[in-house]
């Protein structure tokens, strides 16, 4: 019994092995605004010579970076709170209400929704430059996007089925 209890404590404590990964996401989050402002700077520098399509794609890139930052935040906060330890910041005035209420299923769906949105942005950017992109690349882009959409729908359906089974 003592051995079993000791093994269970080790097993339970092993969740802390993932904590550095979540803190590593903080480092990656710092990189996103750098790229965001590089893109803005480039758009401003070339604004008067940019074609509308290039401006549009540049703005889509900015939106893509914002979605990526939001995705990193969701994974970072919800993953840490769900798998490592509760965040002891609930009294903070800026505490987002969603943090304590995001389940693993919610994380998966938000992750997939973000991937689908980012994929849609890339497909849209490809279609804006359709004359410059080989048909094969365009077909792969659309096919991959459809795979993401179908995967997202299937994940949502599976989560819904599992929720009904738990009731």
XYZ file of C-alpha atoms in Angstrom:
167
model
C 0.000 0.000 0.000
C 2.841 2.418 0.819
C 4.552 1.653 -2.489
C 1.313 2.237 -4.366
C 0.744 5.534 -2.544
C 4.309 6.658 -3.292
C 3.982 5.740 -6.964
C 0.695 7.613 -7.194
C 2.313 10.726 -5.685
C 5.144 10.519 -8.215
C 2.636 9.973 -11.009
C 0.521 12.924 -9.854
C 3.566 15.176 -9.422
C 4.785 14.354 -12.928
C 2.287 16.867 -14.305
C 4.807 19.553 -13.323
C 7.095 18.285 -16.071
C 4.820 20.113 -18.521
C 5.004 23.449 -16.641
C 8.206 24.591 -18.419
C 6.448 23.973 -21.734
C 3.700 26.424 -20.798
C 6.303 28.968 -19.677
C 8.066 28.398 -23.000
C 4.862 29.519 -24.684
C 5.321 32.859 -22.911
C 8.593 33.179 -24.812
C 6.901 32.359 -28.088
C 4.160 34.856 -27.296
C 6.797 37.595 -27.079
C 7.844 36.846 -30.668
C 4.381 37.365 -32.142
C 4.127 41.143 -31.486
C 7.624 41.557 -32.919
C 6.493 39.962 -36.188
C 3.217 41.922 -36.005
C 5.031 45.270 -35.816
C 7.522 44.207 -38.500
C 4.558 43.580 -40.782
C 2.933 46.911 -39.906
C 6.236 48.703 -40.494
C 6.580 47.035 -43.878
C 3.009 47.995 -44.831
C 3.602 51.614 -43.815
C 6.948 51.811 -45.600
C 5.462 50.557 -48.859
C 1.946 51.935 -48.472
C 2.057 54.364 -51.395
C 3.373 51.757 -53.825
C 1.358 48.785 -52.531
C -1.308 47.317 -54.726
C -4.630 46.785 -52.946
C -4.166 43.009 -53.056
C -0.798 43.301 -51.305
C -2.292 45.569 -48.640
C -5.153 43.121 -48.181
C -2.765 40.181 -47.785
C -0.662 42.219 -45.343
C -3.716 42.939 -43.211
C -4.679 39.258 -43.375
C -1.182 38.482 -42.070
C -1.819 40.813 -39.117
C -5.132 39.104 -38.373
C -3.374 35.746 -38.617
C -0.819 36.870 -36.019
C -3.569 38.071 -33.658
C -5.334 34.711 -33.977
C -2.047 32.946 -33.296
C -1.439 35.063 -30.177
C -4.950 34.305 -28.921
C -4.401 30.623 -29.597
C -1.144 30.624 -27.630
C -2.891 32.367 -24.715
C -5.737 29.861 -24.713
C -3.385 26.881 -24.749
C -1.077 28.462 -22.183
C -3.721 29.432 -19.612
C -6.206 26.631 -20.099
C -3.545 23.953 -20.440
C -1.727 25.047 -17.304
C -4.969 25.381 -15.334
C -6.388 22.055 -16.545
C -3.268 19.914 -16.376
C -0.744 21.465 -13.970
C -2.196 23.717 -11.291
C -4.866 26.315 -10.689
C -3.884 29.888 -11.368
C -4.082 31.872 -8.146
C -5.002 35.197 -9.762
C -8.792 35.143 -9.606
C -8.891 38.297 -7.471
C -7.017 40.300 -10.106
C -9.147 43.056 -11.636
C -8.292 41.962 -15.198
C -8.903 38.245 -14.636
C -10.622 36.873 -17.761
C -13.750 34.924 -16.817
C -13.147 32.226 -19.426
C -9.922 30.926 -17.851
C -11.513 28.883 -15.091
C -14.266 27.570 -17.335
C -12.356 26.193 -20.305
C -12.356 22.394 -20.389
C -10.042 20.132 -22.358
C -12.818 19.716 -24.938
C -13.139 23.492 -25.177
C -9.384 23.796 -25.717
C -9.535 21.280 -28.569
C -12.434 23.082 -30.236
C -10.891 26.542 -29.802
C -7.608 25.205 -31.138
C -9.331 23.693 -34.160
C -11.426 26.830 -34.746
C -8.259 28.938 -34.692
C -6.514 26.579 -37.099
C -9.514 26.689 -39.454
C -9.618 30.502 -39.267
C -5.875 30.786 -39.946
C -6.176 28.283 -42.786
C -9.070 30.279 -44.254
C -6.912 33.406 -44.136
C -4.158 31.617 -46.054
C -6.618 30.269 -48.634
C -8.062 33.763 -49.070
C -4.556 35.193 -49.496
C -3.836 32.498 -52.098
C -7.005 33.368 -54.021
C -6.121 37.043 -53.981
C -2.857 36.089 -55.687
C -4.406 33.309 -57.771
C -2.528 34.361 -60.913
C 0.837 34.047 -59.156
C 0.240 30.664 -57.504
C 0.410 27.324 -59.327
C -2.876 25.405 -59.449
C -1.265 22.485 -57.641
C -0.357 24.688 -54.651
C -3.834 26.223 -54.670
C -5.448 22.776 -54.741
C -3.334 21.640 -51.790
C -4.214 24.809 -49.902
C -7.951 24.306 -50.406
C -7.710 20.570 -49.714
C -5.843 21.118 -46.479
C -8.342 23.769 -45.426
C -11.220 21.369 -46.107
C -9.431 18.701 -44.052
C -9.182 21.170 -41.152
C -12.860 22.096 -41.476
C -13.964 18.451 -41.570
C -11.705 17.613 -38.615
C -13.164 20.517 -36.640
C -16.723 19.449 -37.373
C -15.955 15.844 -36.416
C -14.291 16.960 -33.172
C -17.327 19.087 -32.299
C -19.689 16.198 -33.057
C -17.612 13.805 -30.929
C -17.572 16.285 -28.035
C -21.324 16.706 -28.302
C -21.840 12.927 -28.253
C -19.574 12.601 -25.214
C -21.450 15.399 -23.399
C -24.767 13.620 -24.003
C -23.319 10.349 -22.693
C -22.152 12.085 -19.499
C -25.656 13.465 -18.790
